[in-house]
C-alpha cells in the first residue's frame, strides 16, 4: 500500500474531549503542524497541508474534517 | 531553574531519565524537562521486559517495579491454534508508573534537576548552533541556555525535527495502538493464566501487528493491540480492540483505556547533529518486531549520557563528537534492529493461512525448544536468507 491518503479539502479538527494526547498524529505529520501539550492539542491550520495522515493513523479516530 | 545547564533533556520517560543520569555521572549539570504533571503518568505501554535485560541495564533493580513475573508465552494463530512457548528466560510486567518515577528520582540523586509540567516549544539557535530551549513551565514562559539538547520526547518527538533530523514516521512504519487494563479476569470461563503472556495474530485481530494479554495481577491484565498505520484508515485500533475484548474476555471491566504508538522503522539517517542527540522512541529505537522499547531506551540512554558528558567536558558538542553515540548504538542494538526491521516486513505481511501453517510447524517442535529464535525462524520459512540474518543476530 502506498503513502497516499485521501486529501482533505476542509480544515481538520481534533476534539479535546475525545483525544488521549498520545502524539501518534504528531509522529506522522509531515508539516510539523500539530502542537501537543499535557492535555491540549491543536492543528495549526496555516501549516497543515490537509494530507490526512493524522486522520488515517489515529488509534481512536479523533481528527475529523470540518463538517 | 538556573539560567544555564550544560545539558537539557526533553522528556522524562526511561530514555530521558537514564540519559540524564549517565550524563550527570560525568559531573556536568543537567536539567530534565517533562511536559506532564507527573513522571510516569499516563502509562502508554504494555509494560513487558525480560528479567535478564532489566537486571543487566539496572543493577540497582528494585522488586517494587514488578507487577508480575512471566514464565512463558502463548501464541494464538488466526484459526485459534494455541502454541505455548517457553523462551528460556523469565519476563516481567512492570509497574511503569513506579519504574519511571524511580528512574527520574535516581537521576535526581545524581544531581539532575527534574522539572515537571515543563513544556518545550522550541530550540534557540545562534549561528547554526543550539543555544537553548524555550517553553512554558506551569503555564509561564521560560528560556534556558544550554549547549546540548537531548530529545527524549517520545514518538511525537519534535526536538529532532527542529534540529533538521528526519524523524517523521511513514504511516506503514508506525504501529498504532490501544490498550485497556481489564479487571475481574478470575472467572473460570476466561481461562486466564496470569503466569503467561498471550500474543494473538491475524488480519481480523490486528493487521500488520498483534494483540497482547499481559497479566498485571492474578486477575487483571493489560489487553491491547497495535496495527500498522496503513490499515488504520479503514478500521481504527479502538474498534479492533473492542472486538478482541468481546471475544477473549466478554463483559470484562475496563479499568483504563490508553492510546499510543510505536515507530517500527529505524531512523536510517542520523540521530545526532550539532548540539542535539535523540534517544528512545524519538530515535525510533524500539525493537521493530515486538515494539518493545524499554531496554533499548536504557541502553541508548547510557551510551548517549556518557557521550554527552564527555562532549561537555571536552568543550566540543559538534556533530562529529556526538556521532560517537550513534556509532556505539549502531554497533550494538541498532544493528540488530536493522535486521529485525527486515524480518518484521516479512512477518507482518504473512497471510492468515501462512500464520496458521507456522503454528502447525511450531507444534511439532518440543515446547522447551520453542524459543524466540525458533519462533521467528518458523515465520521465515519462505525466506532462507533472512534466517541467516536472524542467526547472525543470535550468535
XYZ file of C-alpha atoms in Angstrom:
462
model
C 0.000 0.000 0.000
C 1.251 3.488 -0.717
C 1.549 6.518 1.490
C -1.293 8.265 -0.336
C -4.341 9.129 1.685
C -7.429 10.919 0.596
C -6.504 14.524 0.628
C -8.716 16.512 2.940
C -10.308 19.606 1.482
C -11.559 21.161 4.651
C -9.837 22.109 7.875
C -9.104 19.199 10.255
C -10.116 19.419 13.892
C -9.141 17.421 16.993
C -11.734 17.171 19.744
C -10.132 17.773 23.148
C -12.887 15.683 24.766
C -12.120 12.609 22.631
C -8.315 12.946 22.359
C -5.962 10.894 24.568
C -2.974 13.166 23.765
C -0.842 10.177 22.702
C 1.072 12.016 19.968
C 0.602 9.430 17.207
C -0.670 12.126 14.815
C 2.328 14.341 15.658
C 4.687 11.492 14.710
C 3.269 11.139 11.177
C 2.549 14.811 10.425
C 4.821 15.807 7.514
C 4.434 19.518 8.238
C 5.149 19.585 11.987
C 1.743 21.279 12.192
C 0.476 19.753 15.451
C 1.145 21.222 18.898
C 0.730 18.737 21.768
C 0.855 19.661 25.447
C -0.250 17.740 28.542
C -3.968 17.927 27.828
C -4.102 20.265 24.894
C -3.640 19.620 21.193
C -4.060 21.842 18.173
C -3.581 21.575 14.417
C -2.001 24.799 13.165
C -4.072 25.349 10.055
C -1.556 27.713 8.462
C 0.997 24.837 8.434
C -1.469 21.985 7.727
C -1.355 20.628 4.164
C -4.579 18.586 4.665
C -2.722 15.362 3.793
C -4.981 13.385 6.121
C -2.236 11.272 7.730
C -3.411 12.271 11.224
C -6.963 11.235 10.334
C -5.677 7.913 8.956
C -3.363 6.960 11.831
C -5.235 8.000 14.989
C -5.876 4.927 17.211
C -9.198 6.416 18.308
C -10.416 8.161 15.154
C -10.386 11.610 16.728
C -9.172 14.021 13.998
C -12.084 14.866 11.679
C -12.655 17.060 8.689
C -14.710 20.156 9.448
C -18.363 19.350 8.738
C 15.689 26.633 37.473
C 19.073 28.161 36.755
C 19.746 30.323 33.690
C 22.066 27.745 32.144
C 22.755 23.992 32.186
C 25.387 22.018 30.326
C 22.732 19.579 29.099
C 18.934 19.889 28.780
C 16.968 16.655 28.383
C 13.450 16.970 26.909
C 11.175 14.164 28.126
C 11.001 12.286 31.426
C 10.441 8.694 30.275
C 13.066 5.964 30.791
C 15.204 7.217 27.871
C 15.279 10.779 29.219
C 15.906 9.914 32.858
C 18.595 7.374 32.045
C 20.424 9.698 29.647
C 20.242 12.471 32.247
C 21.575 10.163 34.959
C 24.547 8.971 32.904
C 25.418 12.499 31.772
C 25.315 13.694 35.387
C 27.665 10.847 36.362
C 30.272 12.650 34.244
C 29.978 15.687 36.500
C 28.060 18.002 34.180
C 24.921 19.986 35.051
C 21.687 18.523 33.666
C 18.089 19.774 33.508
C 15.319 17.252 32.759
C 12.043 18.697 31.472
C 8.779 16.694 31.449
C 5.656 18.200 29.862
C 3.181 16.284 32.027
C 2.352 16.978 35.648
C 3.823 13.738 36.911
C 6.635 11.436 35.769
C 5.304 8.005 34.752
C 1.727 9.055 34.028
C -0.062 8.235 31.820
C 1.405 4.773 31.215
C 1.403 4.333 27.426
C 2.944 0.881 27.493
C 2.171 -2.843 27.721
C 4.949 -2.909 30.372
C 6.739 -6.147 29.405
C 10.528 -6.628 29.685
C 12.887 -9.568 30.042
C 14.220 -10.184 33.537
C 17.776 -10.644 32.294
C 17.726 -7.459 30.214
C 16.372 -5.309 33.008
C 18.897 -6.582 35.539
C 21.729 -6.102 33.036
C 20.927 -2.442 32.453
C 19.908 -1.601 36.015
C 21.965 -3.454 38.620
C 20.136 -1.357 41.266
C 16.951 -3.217 40.209
C 14.013 -2.894 42.648
C 11.356 -5.541 43.327
C 8.649 -2.815 43.637
C 8.882 -2.248 39.889
C 7.499 -5.699 39.153
C 3.748 -6.218 38.832
C 4.013 -9.803 37.626
C 6.655 -12.409 36.741
C 6.018 -14.230 33.467
C 7.103 -17.789 32.720
C 6.034 -18.313 29.115
C 4.239 -17.142 26.013
C 1.066 -18.415 24.339
C 0.921 -17.685 20.608
C -2.571 -17.804 19.105
C -2.895 -18.262 15.332
C -5.786 -16.809 13.301
C -7.595 -20.182 13.307
C -7.339 -20.325 17.112
C -4.459 -22.828 17.291
C -2.540 -22.233 20.512
C 1.201 -22.731 20.786
C 2.691 -22.474 24.259
C 6.347 -21.484 24.223
C 8.980 -21.140 26.856
C 11.533 -18.648 25.670
C 14.190 -19.790 28.100
C 14.072 -16.742 30.322
C 11.545 -15.134 32.616
C 9.807 -11.875 31.852
C 8.444 -9.080 33.998
C 5.334 -6.987 33.608
C 6.451 -3.709 35.121
C 4.645 -1.071 37.101
C 5.744 1.676 34.718
C 4.313 4.426 36.887
C 6.597 3.395 39.732
C 9.507 2.465 37.439
C 9.577 5.770 35.543
C 9.243 7.785 38.740
C 12.138 5.887 40.333
C 14.399 6.342 37.289
C 13.783 10.093 37.398
C 14.466 10.059 41.108
C 17.692 8.103 40.550
C 18.710 10.813 38.070
C 17.866 13.461 40.680
C 20.086 11.601 43.173
C 22.992 12.069 40.750
C 22.341 15.809 40.687
C 19.942 16.126 37.747
C 17.373 18.885 38.224
C 13.963 17.479 37.287
C 11.049 19.742 36.362
C 7.525 18.567 35.502
C 4.702 20.454 33.812
C 7.507 21.952 31.717
C 6.570 22.065 28.025
C 9.306 22.736 25.470
C 8.048 24.733 22.467
C 11.276 25.146 20.505
C 15.056 25.403 20.359
C 17.062 28.625 20.447
C 19.686 28.767 17.694
C 22.593 31.159 17.269
C 24.808 30.968 14.192
C 23.503 27.488 13.434
C 24.334 26.133 16.893
C 21.809 25.240 19.582
C 21.972 27.764 22.411
C 18.941 26.835 24.484
C 15.319 25.793 24.677
C 12.151 27.773 25.377
C 8.698 26.814 26.524
C 6.235 27.049 29.384
C 6.595 25.902 32.975
C 3.353 25.804 34.960
C 1.930 27.951 32.195
C 4.614 30.677 32.399
C 7.135 31.223 29.587
C 10.781 30.352 30.171
C 14.042 30.216 28.232
C 17.069 28.295 29.412
C 20.568 28.303 27.940
C 22.425 25.121 27.122
C 24.953 23.773 24.646
C 23.471 20.295 24.311
C 19.816 19.260 23.970
C 18.764 15.624 24.283
C 15.458 14.824 22.583
C 13.846 12.047 24.627
C 10.418 13.351 23.697
C 8.871 10.123 22.504
C 7.101 9.046 19.362
C 5.774 12.602 18.976
C 9.352 13.952 19.054
C 9.796 17.418 17.668
C 13.279 18.181 19.009
C 14.837 16.242 16.122
C 12.692 17.983 13.532
C 13.555 21.416 14.927
C 17.216 20.476 14.518
C 16.716 19.198 10.962
C 16.771 15.440 11.665
C 14.357 13.234 9.737
C 12.188 11.685 12.435
C 8.786 11.752 10.740
C 7.250 8.284 10.719
C 5.755 6.917 7.474
C 2.233 5.562 8.042
C 3.233 1.970 7.291
C 6.120 2.152 9.773
C 4.146 3.109 12.850
C 2.175 0.682 14.970
C -0.929 2.497 16.138
C -2.113 1.014 19.422
C -4.853 0.962 22.033
C -4.764 -0.810 25.352
C -7.295 -1.492 28.077
C -6.419 -2.663 31.564
C -9.041 -5.282 32.326
C -10.101 -6.402 35.789
C -12.130 -9.298 37.157
C -10.410 -11.892 34.979
C -10.635 -14.600 37.652
C -13.867 -16.060 36.217
C -13.230 -19.635 35.103
C -14.775 -19.090 31.642
C -11.978 -16.626 30.820
C -9.314 -19.353 31.310
C -6.898 -16.543 32.153
C -3.403 -17.723 33.059
C -1.602 -14.919 34.934
C 1.788 -16.626 34.522
C 1.980 -16.316 30.745
C 1.539 -13.592 28.154
C -0.740 -14.186 25.172
C 0.040 -12.905 21.680
C -2.773 -13.142 19.104
C -2.166 -12.846 15.370
C -4.292 -12.463 12.261
C -5.827 -9.928 9.914
C -9.135 -9.924 11.752
C -7.385 -9.409 15.104
C -4.627 -6.908 14.307
C -3.476 -6.448 10.683
C 0.264 -5.778 10.455
C 0.647 -6.208 14.214
C -0.673 -8.330 17.067
C -2.893 -8.279 20.127
C -1.469 -8.930 23.598
C -2.630 -10.017 27.038
C -0.019 -9.057 29.660
C -1.022 -10.063 33.220
C -0.713 -7.328 35.847
C -2.016 -9.407 38.764
C -3.737 -12.809 39.214
C -6.999 -11.242 37.986
C -6.068 -8.244 35.811
C -4.139 -7.633 32.611
C -3.044 -5.084 30.038
C -5.004 -6.122 26.955
C -4.169 -4.210 23.822
C -3.196 -4.311 20.214
C -1.222 -2.482 17.597
C -1.874 -2.398 13.872
C 0.211 -0.976 11.071
C -0.714 2.662 10.396
C -1.524 1.821 6.791
C -4.546 -0.220 7.918
C -5.848 2.241 10.488
C -7.599 4.332 7.885
C -10.169 1.574 7.263
C -10.829 0.464 10.827
C -9.460 2.045 14.000
C -7.372 0.203 16.628
C -10.035 1.031 19.228
C -12.622 -0.859 17.145
C -10.292 -3.846 16.677
C -9.708 -3.884 20.436
C -13.401 -3.753 21.309
C -13.916 -6.776 19.032
C -10.950 -8.597 20.575
C -12.061 -7.978 24.170
C -15.615 -9.001 23.324
C -14.270 -12.317 22.002
C -11.495 -13.063 24.529
C -12.909 -11.551 27.751
C -16.629 -10.858 27.162
C -18.121 -8.294 29.578
C -14.838 -7.773 31.447
C -14.441 -4.464 33.267
C -12.189 -1.877 31.637
C -10.200 -0.094 34.348
C -8.161 2.120 31.991
C -8.034 2.955 28.310
C -4.887 4.325 26.744
C -3.869 5.099 23.157
C -0.335 5.259 21.815
C 2.025 4.189 19.086
C 5.484 2.853 18.361
C 7.749 3.679 15.419
C 8.858 0.316 13.977
C 11.440 1.508 11.476
C 14.938 2.592 12.433
C 15.943 6.140 11.507
C 18.198 5.398 8.555
C 19.728 8.866 8.746
C 21.436 10.492 11.747
C 20.115 10.606 15.292
C 22.590 13.338 16.289
C 23.526 16.729 14.896
C 25.386 19.767 16.256
C 24.324 20.137 19.884
C 21.399 17.689 19.594
C 21.023 13.963 20.326
C 17.904 11.771 20.176
C 17.152 8.755 22.390
C 14.323 6.248 22.836
C 11.163 6.437 20.712
C 12.297 9.860 19.480
C 15.189 7.997 17.811
C 12.960 5.056 16.722
C 14.964 2.689 18.906
C 12.232 0.190 19.842
C 12.633 -3.353 18.533
C 10.703 -3.429 15.223
C 9.205 -6.923 15.618
C 7.898 -6.591 19.161
C 7.565 -2.846 19.596
C 9.358 -3.265 22.931
C 11.429 -0.223 23.762
C 12.203 -0.020 27.481
C 15.508 -1.883 27.500
C 16.565 -0.254 24.232
C 15.908 3.132 25.829
C 18.046 2.231 28.847
C 20.908 1.023 26.688
C 20.756 4.075 24.400
C 20.374 6.343 27.415
C 23.593 5.094 28.941
C 25.502 5.446 25.650
C 24.051 8.896 24.954
C 24.544 10.149 28.516
C 28.182 9.124 28.587
C 28.930 10.713 25.221
C 27.020 13.854 26.239
C 29.020 14.155 29.466
C 32.331 13.667 27.660
C 31.364 16.148 24.941
C 30.603 18.837 27.516
C 33.833 18.168 29.411
C 35.864 18.420 26.217
C 34.041 21.597 25.193
C 33.046 20.071 21.863
C 29.380 19.365 21.102
C 29.830 19.194 17.345
C 28.036 16.525 15.352
C 31.388 14.831 14.774
C 31.887 14.434 18.519
C 28.305 13.302 19.198
C 28.432 10.697 16.423
C 30.314 8.514 18.924
C 26.902 7.781 20.480
C 25.266 6.943 17.152
C 28.159 4.650 16.229
C 28.077 2.876 19.592
C 24.322 2.358 19.218
C 24.703 1.050 15.656
C 27.376 -1.406 16.777
C 25.006 -2.951 19.318
C 21.200 -2.799 19.348
C 20.982 -0.509 16.308
C 22.472 -3.173 14.061
C 20.148 -5.817 15.486
C 17.168 -3.509 14.961
C 18.022 -3.102 11.271
C 17.947 -6.897 10.888
C 14.709 -7.138 12.868
C 13.230 -4.430 10.683
C 13.783 -6.540 7.535
C 12.352 -9.579 9.306
C 9.360 -7.580 10.540
C 8.466 -6.616 6.996
C 8.218 -10.318 6.138
C 6.404 -11.434 9.298
C 3.781 -8.690 9.263
C 2.970 -9.410 5.614
C 2.154 -13.100 6.241
C -1.349 -14.215 5.327
C -3.636 -15.850 7.875
C -3.088 -19.205 6.126
C 0.669 -18.820 6.480
C 0.321 -17.873 10.150
C -1.801 -20.982 10.741
C 0.857 -23.040 8.956
C 3.582 -21.606 11.224
C 1.553 -22.596 14.289
C 1.479 -26.167 12.947
C 5.256 -26.130 12.421
C 5.798 -24.867 15.975
C 3.526 -27.507 17.485
C 5.896 -30.145 16.085
C 8.848 -28.627 17.965
C 9.162 -29.705 21.637
C 7.804 -26.903 23.917
C 11.182 -26.277 25.577
C 12.702 -25.559 22.149
C 10.020 -23.041 21.163
C 12.271 -20.093 21.920
C 12.229 -16.676 20.271
C 14.795 -17.734 17.692
C 12.888 -20.831 16.606
C 9.563 -18.978 16.569
C 10.864 -16.236 14.290
C 12.677 -18.847 12.214
C 9.404 -20.699 11.645
C 7.887 -17.442 10.397
C 10.646 -17.074 7.806
C 10.046 -20.442 6.133
C 9.964 -18.805 2.693
C 12.996 -16.609 3.332
C 16.159 -18.673 3.923
C 18.390 -15.595 3.532
C 16.630 -13.844 6.378
C 17.053 -16.933 8.555
C 20.798 -16.447 8.079
C 20.488 -12.803 9.112
C 18.467 -13.881 12.123
C 21.144 -16.390 13.078
C 23.782 -13.623 12.948
C 21.725 -11.704 15.488
C 21.787 -14.571 17.917
C 25.351 -15.766 17.535
